[in-house]
Amino acid sequence: MGRSKKPLPLIEGVTIEAVAAEGKCLFHWNNLVVFVPWCVPGDVCDVQLHRKKHSFAEGEVVRFVEYSKVRAVPFCQHFGVCGGCKWQNLPYDAQLRFKQQQVFDQLSRIGKVELPEFQPILGSVKTQCYRNKLDFGCANKRWLTKEEIRDESSQKNSPAIGFHITGAFDKILPIEKCWLMDPLHNDIRNAIGTYAQEHGISFFDLRAQKGLLRDVIIRNSQSGEWMVIVQFHYDETGGEAEAMELLQFVADRFPQITSLMYLDNQKCNDTIGDQEIRVFKGKDHIYELMEDLKFKVGPKSFYQTNTEQAYHLYSVARDFAGLTGSEMVYDLYTGTGTIANFVARRARQVIGIEYVPEAIEDAKVNSDINGITNTLFYAGDMKDILTDEFILSHGRPDVIITDPPRAGMHPDVVKTILRAAPQRIVYVSCNPATQARDLQALDEAYKVEAVQPVDMFPHTPHVENVVLLTSRP
């Protein structure tokens, strides 16, 4: 028989000291750093440890003895359960201070490069209803809170539309009201869920891979358009007729929807990049607006989810690029060409490279509809497209703008950039930790001239950062 583990201790009356990574906070105890979620610096509380390692531990607050003076009242009824918006209990000015510090810590500790004085973080124009896209999962079994589990009257196996809970991939927390998007999205989501339950439509069972209603994606834009994409999972007995009836209900109930689409996803995951998406009503796209530009956004398109703040982010990138009209610009990880088209009128030519072919087609359309003629776009893996031969064929870039995914740039891409030797590099990042790693790799030939953090996601620990690098003499 294995030895039974000793129960971990309850630590009483501790004071939370600081904000840590991933939206958690920390305090020190018996030479350990203890990480705790859902609290703020200055809270005095009792903490139950549930994991203990050599140098750190993790726990949860079981009782607040005294609330911190640095605390805000969360405005969402789902706070503390759904896992999103973890910083609603922090005043927004405090969130910005911690995000600014996070960028500094990661660039200095990981990058270990010489840094200039940081510019103050740009706070989001909106702190509620700021997103233009949300994705809601559907499940035949809803997530239950501890209180609901103890309540014998709770419907233990009722279906739900909402958000996935960390650590429970097959269960969904039903969302009644989310504050991240225009309130119409709550009406659409709730109406779909109510209709499905009233008409006996089955919700998806991820473990058994069966059930008709699987996922709902909602997007909107500053042009006033709305896109809704409903994922179904037809089985051997069909389900298409029920799906069409649900879509007709949505179309009739919400005439604001200008793009209503659907798909039959038979995969084990909900990603739609490789799926055929069909139009039930309206168009297969919506348009987003930025300055005097229009951007076509399709069901598979990436577009920054905080539209108004994206403008400020891209404005920083354009200013850092220092364009005079004579430069050759490479826009790496261009997506639907938003940055490429945004800077094109101040450059001689812009070349955009992106992995997703559909995004590149949208980028070309976005140039066409805006009358931009000095852009070229290429689809493929960045490390395979951006080669010495490609640069020799298209011309050496004067400026490179790069906006990679969270993993940062592939080492081969960094090496190619060093050989291309542009005068300036503008590095837009959604993950300052991997940005710092890449800055260290570029440090042999480039100096960090400017750093501008930008908050795209209020009430979360995520932060974007724009860095300007200039070639060393």
CSV table of C-alpha atoms in Angstrom, one decimal:
chain,number,residue,atom,x,y,z
A,1,MET,CA,0.0,0.0,0.0
A,2,GLY,CA,1.2,3.5,-0.8
A,3,ARG,CA,1.7,6.0,2.0
A,4,SER,CA,-1.2,8.4,2.5
A,5,LYS,CA,-0.3,12.0,1.9
A,6,LYS,CA,-0.3,14.4,4.8
A,7,PRO,CA,-3.0,17.0,4.4
A,8,LEU,CA,-1.7,20.4,3.4
A,9,PRO,CA,-2.1,23.2,6.0
A,10,LEU,CA,-4.6,26.0,6.3
A,11,ILE,CA,-2.7,29.2,6.7
A,12,GLU,CA,-4.6,31.8,8.7
A,13,GLY,CA,-4.5,35.6,8.6
A,14,VAL,CA,-2.0,36.0,5.8
A,15,THR,CA,-1.6,39.3,3.9
A,16,ILE,CA,-1.5,39.1,0.1
A,17,GLU,CA,1.6,40.9,-1.0
A,18,ALA,CA,1.7,41.4,-4.7
A,19,VAL,CA,0.3,40.5,-8.1
A,20,ALA,CA,1.9,37.5,-9.9
A,21,ALA,CA,1.5,35.9,-13.3
A,22,GLU,CA,-1.7,34.6,-14.8
A,23,GLY,CA,-3.9,36.9,-12.8
A,24,LYS,CA,-2.8,35.3,-9.4
A,25,CYS,CA,-1.4,37.0,-6.4
A,26,LEU,CA,1.3,35.9,-4.0
A,27,PHE,CA,2.6,35.9,-0.4
A,28,HIS,CA,5.6,34.4,1.3
A,29,TRP,CA,5.3,31.6,3.9
A,30,ASN,CA,8.0,29.3,5.4
A,31,ASN,CA,10.5,30.2,2.6
A,32,LEU,CA,7.8,29.4,0.0
A,33,VAL,CA,6.1,31.7,-2.5
A,34,VAL,CA,2.4,30.9,-2.4
A,35,PHE,CA,0.3,31.7,-5.4
A,36,VAL,CA,-3.5,32.4,-4.8
A,37,PRO,CA,-6.2,33.4,-7.3
A,38,TRP,CA,-9.2,35.8,-6.9
A,39,CYS,CA,-7.6,38.1,-4.4
A,40,VAL,CA,-5.7,41.5,-4.5
A,41,PRO,CA,-2.7,42.9,-2.7
A,42,GLY,CA,-3.6,44.0,0.8
A,43,ASP,CA,-6.3,41.4,1.4
A,44,VAL,CA,-6.0,39.6,4.7
A,45,CYS,CA,-7.3,36.0,4.4
A,46,ASP,CA,-7.1,32.4,5.3
A,47,VAL,CA,-5.6,30.2,2.6
A,48,GLN,CA,-5.9,26.5,2.2
A,49,LEU,CA,-2.9,25.0,0.4
A,50,HIS,CA,-3.7,22.4,-2.3
A,51,ARG,CA,-0.3,22.0,-3.9
A,52,LYS,CA,3.2,22.2,-2.4
A,53,LYS,CA,6.6,22.0,-4.2
A,54,HIS,CA,10.1,22.6,-3.2
A,55,SER,CA,10.1,26.4,-3.7
A,56,PHE,CA,6.5,27.4,-4.1
A,57,ALA,CA,2.9,26.4,-3.3
A,58,GLU,CA,-0.6,27.0,-4.5
A,59,GLY,CA,-3.7,27.6,-2.6
A,60,GLU,CA,-7.2,29.2,-2.5
A,61,VAL,CA,-8.8,31.7,-0.2
A,62,VAL,CA,-11.3,30.1,2.1
A,63,ARG,CA,-12.1,33.2,4.1
A,64,PHE,CA,-11.4,36.9,3.8
A,65,VAL,CA,-10.5,38.4,7.2
A,66,GLU,CA,-10.2,41.9,5.9
A,67,TYR,CA,-10.6,43.3,2.4
A,68,SER,CA,-7.8,45.4,0.9
A,69,LYS,CA,-8.3,49.1,0.3
A,70,VAL,CA,-6.9,48.4,-3.2
A,71,ARG,CA,-10.0,46.6,-4.3
A,72,ALA,CA,-12.9,47.1,-6.8
A,73,VAL,CA,-16.3,45.4,-6.6
A,74,PRO,CA,-16.6,42.9,-9.5
A,75,PHE,CA,-19.5,43.9,-11.8
A,76,CYS,CA,-20.1,40.4,-13.4
A,77,GLN,CA,-22.2,37.8,-11.7
A,78,HIS,CA,-19.9,35.1,-13.1
A,79,PHE,CA,-16.7,36.6,-11.6
A,80,GLY,CA,-14.6,34.0,-9.9
A,81,VAL,CA,-16.2,31.0,-11.6
A,82,CYS,CA,-15.9,31.4,-15.4
A,83,GLY,CA,-12.2,32.1,-15.3
A,84,GLY,CA,-12.2,35.2,-17.4
A,85,CYS,CA,-11.8,38.8,-16.4
A,86,LYS,CA,-9.7,37.7,-13.4
A,87,TRP,CA,-8.8,41.3,-12.4
A,88,GLN,CA,-12.3,42.7,-12.0
A,89,ASN,CA,-11.5,43.0,-8.3
A,90,LEU,CA,-8.7,45.5,-9.1
A,91,PRO,CA,-9.3,49.1,-10.0
A,92,TYR,CA,-8.4,49.8,-13.6
A,93,ASP,CA,-5.6,52.2,-12.8
A,94,ALA,CA,-4.0,49.5,-10.7
A,95,GLN,CA,-4.4,46.9,-13.5
A,96,LEU,CA,-2.5,49.3,-15.8
A,97,ARG,CA,0.3,49.7,-13.2
A,98,PHE,CA,0.8,46.0,-12.9
A,99,LYS,CA,0.7,45.4,-16.6
A,100,GLN,CA,3.4,48.1,-17.1
A,101,GLN,CA,5.5,46.4,-14.4
A,102,GLN,CA,4.9,43.0,-16.0
A,103,VAL,CA,6.3,44.2,-19.4
A,104,PHE,CA,9.3,45.8,-17.7
A,105,ASP,CA,10.1,42.6,-15.6
A,106,GLN,CA,9.9,40.3,-18.6
A,107,LEU,CA,11.9,42.4,-20.9
A,108,SER,CA,14.6,43.1,-18.3
A,109,ARG,CA,14.8,39.6,-16.7
A,110,ILE,CA,14.3,37.4,-19.7
A,111,GLY,CA,15.6,39.7,-22.5
A,112,LYS,CA,18.6,41.1,-20.4
A,113,VAL,CA,19.1,43.8,-23.0
A,114,GLU,CA,19.6,47.5,-22.6
A,115,LEU,CA,16.2,49.2,-22.3
A,116,PRO,CA,15.1,52.8,-22.7
A,117,GLU,CA,12.6,54.5,-20.3
A,118,PHE,CA,9.2,52.9,-21.1
A,119,GLN,CA,6.4,55.1,-22.3
A,120,PRO,CA,3.3,55.0,-20.1
A,121,ILE,CA,0.9,52.1,-21.0
A,122,LEU,CA,-2.0,53.1,-23.2
A,123,GLY,CA,-5.2,52.2,-21.4
A,124,SER,CA,-8.1,50.8,-23.3
A,125,VAL,CA,-10.7,53.2,-24.6
A,126,LYS,CA,-13.4,51.0,-23.2
A,127,THR,CA,-13.2,48.7,-20.2
A,128,GLN,CA,-16.6,47.0,-20.8
A,129,CYS,CA,-18.2,45.8,-24.0
A,130,TYR,CA,-14.8,46.2,-25.8
A,131,ARG,CA,-14.6,42.9,-27.7
A,132,ASN,CA,-15.9,42.3,-31.2
A,133,LYS,CA,-15.8,38.5,-31.0
A,134,LEU,CA,-16.8,35.8,-28.5
A,135,ASP,CA,-16.9,32.0,-28.8
A,136,PHE,CA,-19.4,30.0,-26.7
A,137,GLY,CA,-19.2,26.3,-26.3
A,138,CYS,CA,-22.3,24.1,-25.9
A,139,ALA,CA,-22.3,21.0,-23.7
A,140,ASN,CA,-24.9,18.4,-22.6
A,141,LYS,CA,-23.6,18.8,-19.0
A,142,ARG,CA,-23.2,22.2,-17.3
A,143,TRP,CA,-20.5,23.1,-14.8
A,144,LEU,CA,-21.8,23.3,-11.3
A,145,THR,CA,-20.4,25.6,-8.6
A,146,LYS,CA,-19.8,24.2,-5.1
A,147,GLU,CA,-23.0,25.8,-3.9
A,148,GLU,CA,-25.0,24.2,-6.7
A,149,ILE,CA,-23.5,20.8,-6.0
A,150,ARG,CA,-24.6,21.1,-2.4
A,151,ASP,CA,-28.1,22.3,-3.5
A,152,GLU,CA,-30.1,19.1,-4.1
A,153,SER,CA,-32.6,21.1,-6.2
A,154,SER,CA,-30.0,22.0,-8.8
A,155,GLN,CA,-30.4,20.4,-12.2
A,156,LYS,CA,-27.2,18.4,-12.2
A,157,ASN,CA,-27.1,17.3,-15.9
A,158,SER,CA,-28.8,20.2,-17.7
A,159,PRO,CA,-27.2,21.5,-20.9
A,160,ALA,CA,-25.5,24.8,-21.3
A,161,ILE,CA,-24.1,27.5,-23.6
A,162,GLY,CA,-21.2,29.4,-22.2
A,163,PHE,CA,-17.5,29.2,-21.4
A,164,HIS,CA,-15.2,26.2,-20.9
A,165,ILE,CA,-13.9,25.9,-17.3
A,166,THR,CA,-10.2,25.3,-16.8
A,167,GLY,CA,-9.7,21.7,-15.9
A,168,ALA,CA,-13.1,20.5,-17.1
A,169,PHE,CA,-12.9,20.3,-20.9
A,170,ASP,CA,-16.2,18.6,-21.3
A,171,LYS,CA,-18.3,20.9,-19.2
A,172,ILE,CA,-19.6,24.4,-19.8
A,173,LEU,CA,-20.4,27.2,-17.4
A,174,PRO,CA,-23.8,28.7,-18.5
A,175,ILE,CA,-23.4,32.4,-19.1
A,176,GLU,CA,-26.4,34.6,-18.5
A,177,LYS,CA,-24.8,38.0,-19.0
A,178,CYS,CA,-21.3,38.7,-20.2
A,179,TRP,CA,-20.0,42.2,-20.1
A,180,LEU,CA,-17.3,41.8,-22.8
A,181,MET,CA,-19.3,42.6,-25.9
A,182,ASP,CA,-22.3,44.7,-27.0
A,183,PRO,CA,-25.4,43.4,-25.0
A,184,LEU,CA,-27.1,42.1,-28.1
A,185,HIS,CA,-24.7,39.1,-28.1
A,186,ASN,CA,-26.3,38.1,-24.7
A,187,ASP,CA,-29.7,38.1,-26.3
A,188,ILE,CA,-28.6,36.0,-29.3
A,189,ARG,CA,-26.8,33.4,-27.2
A,190,ASN,CA,-29.6,33.1,-24.6
A,191,ALA,CA,-32.2,32.8,-27.3
A,192,ILE,CA,-30.4,30.0,-29.0
A,193,GLY,CA,-30.0,28.1,-25.8
A,194,THR,CA,-33.7,28.6,-24.8
A,195,TYR,CA,-34.9,27.6,-28.3
A,196,ALA,CA,-32.7,24.5,-28.3
A,197,GLN,CA,-33.9,23.3,-24.9
A,198,GLU,CA,-37.6,24.0,-25.7
A,199,HIS,CA,-37.4,22.1,-29.0
A,200,GLY,CA,-35.5,19.1,-27.7
A,201,ILE,CA,-32.3,19.8,-29.6
A,202,SER,CA,-29.4,17.8,-28.2
A,203,PHE,CA,-26.3,19.6,-26.9
A,204,PHE,CA,-22.9,18.3,-27.8
A,205,ASP,CA,-21.3,15.6,-25.6
A,206,LEU,CA,-17.5,16.0,-26.1
A,207,ARG,CA,-16.6,12.7,-24.6
A,208,ALA,CA,-19.1,10.7,-26.6
A,209,GLN,CA,-18.8,12.9,-29.7
A,210,LYS,CA,-22.5,13.2,-30.2
A,211,GLY,CA,-25.2,15.9,-29.9
A,212,LEU,CA,-26.3,18.5,-32.5
A,213,LEU,CA,-25.6,22.0,-31.0
A,214,ARG,CA,-21.9,22.3,-30.6
A,215,ASP,CA,-20.6,26.0,-30.6
A,216,VAL,CA,-21.7,29.5,-31.3
A,217,ILE,CA,-19.4,32.3,-32.5
A,218,ILE,CA,-20.6,35.9,-32.4
A,219,ARG,CA,-18.8,38.9,-34.1
A,220,ASN,CA,-19.7,42.5,-34.6
A,221,SER,CA,-18.1,45.5,-36.1
A,222,GLN,CA,-18.0,49.3,-36.0
A,223,SER,CA,-19.9,49.3,-39.3
A,224,GLY,CA,-22.9,48.0,-37.3
A,225,GLU,CA,-22.8,44.5,-38.8
A,226,TRP,CA,-23.2,41.3,-36.9
A,227,MET,CA,-22.0,37.8,-37.8
A,228,VAL,CA,-23.2,34.6,-36.1
A,229,ILE,CA,-21.6,31.2,-36.8
A,230,VAL,CA,-23.3,28.1,-35.4
A,231,GLN,CA,-21.4,24.8,-35.2
A,232,PHE,CA,-23.5,21.7,-35.5
A,233,HIS,CA,-22.6,18.0,-35.2
A,234,TYR,CA,-24.9,15.9,-37.4
A,235,ASP,CA,-25.0,12.2,-36.5
A,236,GLU,CA,-26.0,9.1,-38.4
A,237,THR,CA,-29.7,9.9,-38.0
A,238,GLY,CA,-29.3,13.3,-39.4
A,239,GLY,CA,-30.0,16.6,-37.6
A,240,GLU,CA,-29.9,18.9,-40.6
A,241,ALA,CA,-33.6,19.7,-40.5
A,242,GLU,CA,-33.5,20.7,-36.8
A,243,ALA,CA,-30.4,22.8,-37.5
A,244,MET,CA,-32.1,24.7,-40.3
A,245,GLU,CA,-35.2,25.3,-38.1
A,246,LEU,CA,-33.0,26.8,-35.4
A,247,LEU,CA,-31.2,29.0,-37.9
A,248,GLN,CA,-34.5,30.2,-39.3
A,249,PHE,CA,-35.6,31.1,-35.8
A,250,VAL,CA,-32.4,33.1,-35.2
A,251,ALA,CA,-32.7,34.9,-38.6
A,252,ASP,CA,-36.3,35.9,-37.8
A,253,ARG,CA,-35.7,36.9,-34.2
A,254,PHE,CA,-32.6,39.0,-34.9
A,255,PRO,CA,-32.8,40.9,-38.2
A,256,GLN,CA,-29.6,42.8,-37.0
A,257,ILE,CA,-27.6,39.7,-38.1
A,258,THR,CA,-26.1,40.5,-41.5
A,259,SER,CA,-24.1,37.3,-41.8
A,260,LEU,CA,-25.6,34.1,-40.4
A,261,MET,CA,-23.5,31.0,-41.1
A,262,TYR,CA,-23.2,27.4,-40.0
A,263,LEU,CA,-21.1,24.2,-40.4
A,264,ASP,CA,-21.2,20.5,-39.6
A,265,ASN,CA,-18.1,19.8,-37.6
A,266,GLN,CA,-17.2,16.1,-37.2
A,267,LYS,CA,-13.8,16.7,-35.6
A,268,CYS,CA,-12.8,16.2,-32.0
A,269,ASN,CA,-12.2,19.9,-31.6
A,270,ASP,CA,-14.1,23.1,-32.3
A,271,THR,CA,-11.5,24.8,-34.6
A,272,ILE,CA,-13.0,25.9,-37.9
A,273,GLY,CA,-10.0,26.8,-40.0
A,274,ASP,CA,-10.2,23.6,-42.0
A,275,GLN,CA,-14.0,23.4,-42.1
A,276,GLU,CA,-16.5,24.3,-44.9
A,277,ILE,CA,-18.7,27.2,-43.6
A,278,ARG,CA,-22.0,27.8,-45.3
A,279,VAL,CA,-24.2,30.9,-45.5
A,280,PHE,CA,-27.7,30.6,-44.2
A,281,LYS,CA,-28.6,34.3,-44.5
A,282,GLY,CA,-26.8,37.4,-45.7
A,283,LYS,CA,-23.1,37.7,-46.6
A,284,ASP,CA,-20.1,35.6,-45.8
A,285,HIS,CA,-18.3,38.5,-44.2
A,286,ILE,CA,-18.7,41.8,-42.3
A,287,TYR,CA,-16.6,45.0,-42.6
A,288,GLU,CA,-14.5,46.6,-39.9
A,289,LEU,CA,-13.6,50.3,-40.0
A,290,MET,CA,-10.3,52.0,-39.1
A,291,GLU,CA,-9.5,55.6,-40.0
A,292,ASP,CA,-10.8,55.8,-43.6
A,293,LEU,CA,-10.1,52.1,-44.3
A,294,LYS,CA,-12.5,49.2,-44.6
A,295,PHE,CA,-11.4,45.6,-43.7
A,296,LYS,CA,-13.3,42.5,-44.8
A,297,VAL,CA,-13.6,40.1,-41.9
A,298,GLY,CA,-14.7,36.5,-42.8
A,299,PRO,CA,-15.6,33.6,-40.5
A,300,LYS,CA,-12.0,32.5,-40.4
A,301,SER,CA,-10.3,35.9,-40.3
A,302,PHE,CA,-8.2,37.1,-37.5
A,303,TYR,CA,-8.9,40.6,-36.4
A,304,GLN,CA,-7.9,42.3,-33.1
A,305,THR,CA,-10.8,41.7,-30.8
A,306,ASN,CA,-10.6,45.2,-29.2
A,307,THR,CA,-11.4,47.3,-32.3
A,308,GLU,CA,-10.9,50.7,-30.8
A,309,GLN,CA,-7.7,49.8,-29.0
A,310,ALA,CA,-6.4,48.1,-32.1
A,311,TYR,CA,-6.4,51.5,-33.8
A,312,HIS,CA,-4.1,52.8,-31.1
A,313,LEU,CA,-1.9,49.7,-31.2
A,314,TYR,CA,-1.4,50.0,-35.0
A,315,SER,CA,-0.9,53.8,-34.7
A,316,VAL,CA,2.0,53.2,-32.4
A,317,ALA,CA,3.4,50.6,-34.8
A,318,ARG,CA,3.1,53.0,-37.7
A,319,ASP,CA,4.7,55.9,-35.8
A,320,PHE,CA,7.6,53.6,-34.7
A,321,ALA,CA,8.2,52.6,-38.3
A,322,GLY,CA,9.0,56.2,-39.1
A,323,LEU,CA,7.9,55.9,-42.7
A,324,THR,CA,8.5,58.7,-45.2
A,325,GLY,CA,7.0,57.1,-48.4
A,326,SER,CA,10.2,55.6,-49.8
A,327,GLU,CA,10.6,52.5,-47.7
A,328,MET,CA,10.1,48.8,-48.5
A,329,VAL,CA,8.2,47.3,-45.6
A,330,TYR,CA,7.8,43.6,-44.7
A,331,ASP,CA,4.8,42.9,-42.5
A,332,LEU,CA,5.4,39.5,-40.9
A,333,TYR,CA,2.4,37.5,-39.6
A,334,THR,CA,0.2,39.9,-41.5
A,335,GLY,CA,-3.2,38.1,-40.8
A,336,THR,CA,-5.8,39.8,-43.0
A,337,GLY,CA,-3.3,42.6,-43.9
A,338,THR,CA,-4.6,45.1,-41.3
A,339,ILE,CA,-1.2,46.5,-40.4
A,340,ALA,CA,0.1,46.2,-44.0
A,341,ASN,CA,-2.8,48.2,-45.4
A,342,PHE,CA,-2.8,50.6,-42.5
A,343,VAL,CA,0.8,51.7,-43.2
A,344,ALA,CA,0.8,51.2,-47.0
A,345,ARG,CA,0.0,54.8,-47.9
A,346,ARG,CA,3.2,55.9,-46.1
A,347,ALA,CA,5.5,53.4,-47.7
A,348,ARG,CA,6.8,52.6,-51.2
A,349,GLN,CA,5.7,49.0,-51.0
A,350,VAL,CA,4.5,46.6,-48.3
A,351,ILE,CA,4.9,42.8,-48.4
A,352,GLY,CA,2.8,40.8,-46.1
A,353,ILE,CA,3.4,37.1,-45.1
A,354,GLU,CA,0.9,34.9,-43.3
A,355,TYR,CA,0.3,31.2,-42.7
A,356,VAL,CA,-3.4,31.1,-43.3
A,357,PRO,CA,-4.3,31.2,-47.0
A,358,GLU,CA,-7.9,32.5,-46.4
A,359,ALA,CA,-6.4,35.4,-44.4
A,360,ILE,CA,-4.1,36.3,-47.3
A,361,GLU,CA,-7.0,36.3,-49.7
A,362,ASP,CA,-8.8,38.7,-47.4
A,363,ALA,CA,-5.7,40.8,-47.2
A,364,LYS,CA,-5.7,41.2,-51.0
A,365,VAL,CA,-9.4,42.1,-51.0
A,366,ASN,CA,-8.7,44.6,-48.2
A,367,SER,CA,-6.1,46.3,-50.5
A,368,ASP,CA,-8.5,46.3,-53.4
A,369,ILE,CA,-11.5,47.8,-51.6
A,370,ASN,CA,-9.4,50.6,-50.3
A,371,GLY,CA,-7.6,51.3,-53.5
A,372,ILE,CA,-4.2,50.3,-52.2
A,373,THR,CA,-1.9,49.2,-55.0
A,374,ASN,CA,1.5,48.9,-53.4
A,375,THR,CA,0.9,45.7,-51.4
A,376,LEU,CA,1.9,42.1,-52.1
A,377,PHE,CA,0.8,39.1,-50.0
A,378,TYR,CA,2.1,35.6,-49.6
A,379,ALA,CA,0.7,32.6,-47.8
A,380,GLY,CA,2.9,29.9,-46.1
A,381,ASP,CA,4.9,29.0,-43.1
A,382,MET,CA,7.0,32.1,-42.1
A,383,LYS,CA,10.3,30.2,-41.9
A,384,ASP,CA,9.7,28.7,-45.3
A,385,ILE,CA,8.6,31.9,-47.1
A,386,LEU,CA,10.9,34.4,-45.5
A,387,THR,CA,14.2,33.2,-46.9
A,388,ASP,CA,17.3,34.8,-48.4
A,389,GLU,CA,16.1,34.0,-51.8
A,390,PHE,CA,12.7,35.6,-51.2
A,391,ILE,CA,14.5,38.8,-50.0
A,392,LEU,CA,16.8,38.8,-53.0
A,393,SER,CA,13.8,38.5,-55.3
A,394,HIS,CA,11.6,41.1,-53.7
A,395,GLY,CA,14.1,43.6,-52.3
A,396,ARG,CA,15.7,44.1,-48.9
A,397,PRO,CA,13.3,45.6,-46.4
A,398,ASP,CA,14.0,49.0,-44.9
A,399,VAL,CA,11.5,48.3,-42.1
A,400,ILE,CA,10.2,45.0,-40.8
A,401,ILE,CA,7.0,45.0,-38.8
A,402,THR,CA,6.4,41.7,-37.0
A,403,ASP,CA,3.3,40.6,-35.0
A,404,PRO,CA,3.8,36.9,-34.2
A,405,PRO,CA,1.6,34.6,-32.2
A,406,ARG,CA,2.2,34.0,-28.5
A,407,ALA,CA,5.0,31.6,-29.2
A,408,GLY,CA,7.0,34.4,-30.8
A,409,MET,CA,9.2,34.1,-33.8
A,410,HIS,CA,10.9,30.9,-35.0
A,411,PRO,CA,14.7,31.0,-34.6
A,412,ASP,CA,15.1,30.6,-38.4
A,413,VAL,CA,13.0,33.7,-38.9
A,414,VAL,CA,15.1,35.7,-36.5
A,415,LYS,CA,18.3,34.7,-38.3
A,416,THR,CA,16.8,35.7,-41.6
A,417,ILE,CA,15.8,39.1,-40.2
A,418,LEU,CA,19.4,39.6,-39.0
A,419,ARG,CA,20.7,38.8,-42.5
A,420,ALA,CA,18.2,41.0,-44.1
A,421,ALA,CA,19.4,43.9,-41.9
A,422,PRO,CA,16.5,46.3,-42.0
A,423,GLN,CA,17.1,49.8,-40.6
A,424,ARG,CA,14.2,49.4,-38.2
A,425,ILE,CA,12.2,46.6,-36.7
A,426,VAL,CA,8.8,47.2,-35.1
A,427,TYR,CA,7.9,44.2,-32.9
A,428,VAL,CA,4.3,44.0,-31.8
A,429,SER,CA,3.7,41.2,-29.2
A,430,CYS,CA,0.8,39.7,-27.3
A,431,ASN,CA,3.4,37.9,-25.1
A,432,PRO,CA,6.2,40.1,-23.7
A,433,ALA,CA,8.0,36.9,-22.4
A,434,THR,CA,8.6,35.5,-25.9
A,435,GLN,CA,9.2,39.0,-27.2
A,436,ALA,CA,12.0,39.4,-24.6
A,437,ARG,CA,13.5,36.1,-25.8
A,438,ASP,CA,13.5,37.3,-29.4
A,439,LEU,CA,14.9,40.8,-28.4
A,440,GLN,CA,17.9,39.0,-26.8
A,441,ALA,CA,18.5,37.1,-30.1
A,442,LEU,CA,18.3,40.4,-32.1
A,443,ASP,CA,20.5,42.3,-29.6
A,444,GLU,CA,23.8,41.6,-31.5
A,445,ALA,CA,22.6,43.9,-34.3
A,446,TYR,CA,19.8,46.0,-32.9
A,447,LYS,CA,19.2,48.3,-30.0
A,448,VAL,CA,15.8,48.8,-28.3
A,449,GLU,CA,14.9,52.4,-28.9
A,450,ALA,CA,11.3,52.6,-27.6
A,451,VAL,CA,8.9,50.5,-25.6
A,452,GLN,CA,5.1,51.1,-25.6
A,453,PRO,CA,2.8,48.8,-23.6
A,454,VAL,CA,-0.8,48.8,-24.8
A,455,ASP,CA,-3.8,47.3,-22.9
A,456,MET,CA,-6.1,45.4,-25.2
A,457,PHE,CA,-7.8,43.3,-22.6
A,458,PRO,CA,-9.1,45.1,-19.5
A,459,HIS,CA,-9.7,43.0,-16.4
A,460,THR,CA,-7.3,40.3,-17.6
A,461,PRO,CA,-3.5,40.0,-16.9
A,462,HIS,CA,-2.8,40.0,-20.7
A,463,VAL,CA,-0.9,42.9,-22.2
A,464,GLU,CA,0.4,43.8,-25.7
A,465,ASN,CA,3.7,45.5,-26.2
A,466,VAL,CA,5.3,47.4,-29.1
A,467,VAL,CA,9.1,47.7,-29.3
A,468,LEU,CA,11.1,49.7,-31.8
A,469,LEU,CA,14.6,48.4,-32.6
A,470,THR,CA,17.1,50.3,-34.7
A,471,SER,CA,20.3,48.9,-36.3
A,472,ARG,CA,23.5,49.3,-34.4
A,473,PRO,CA,26.3,51.4,-36.0
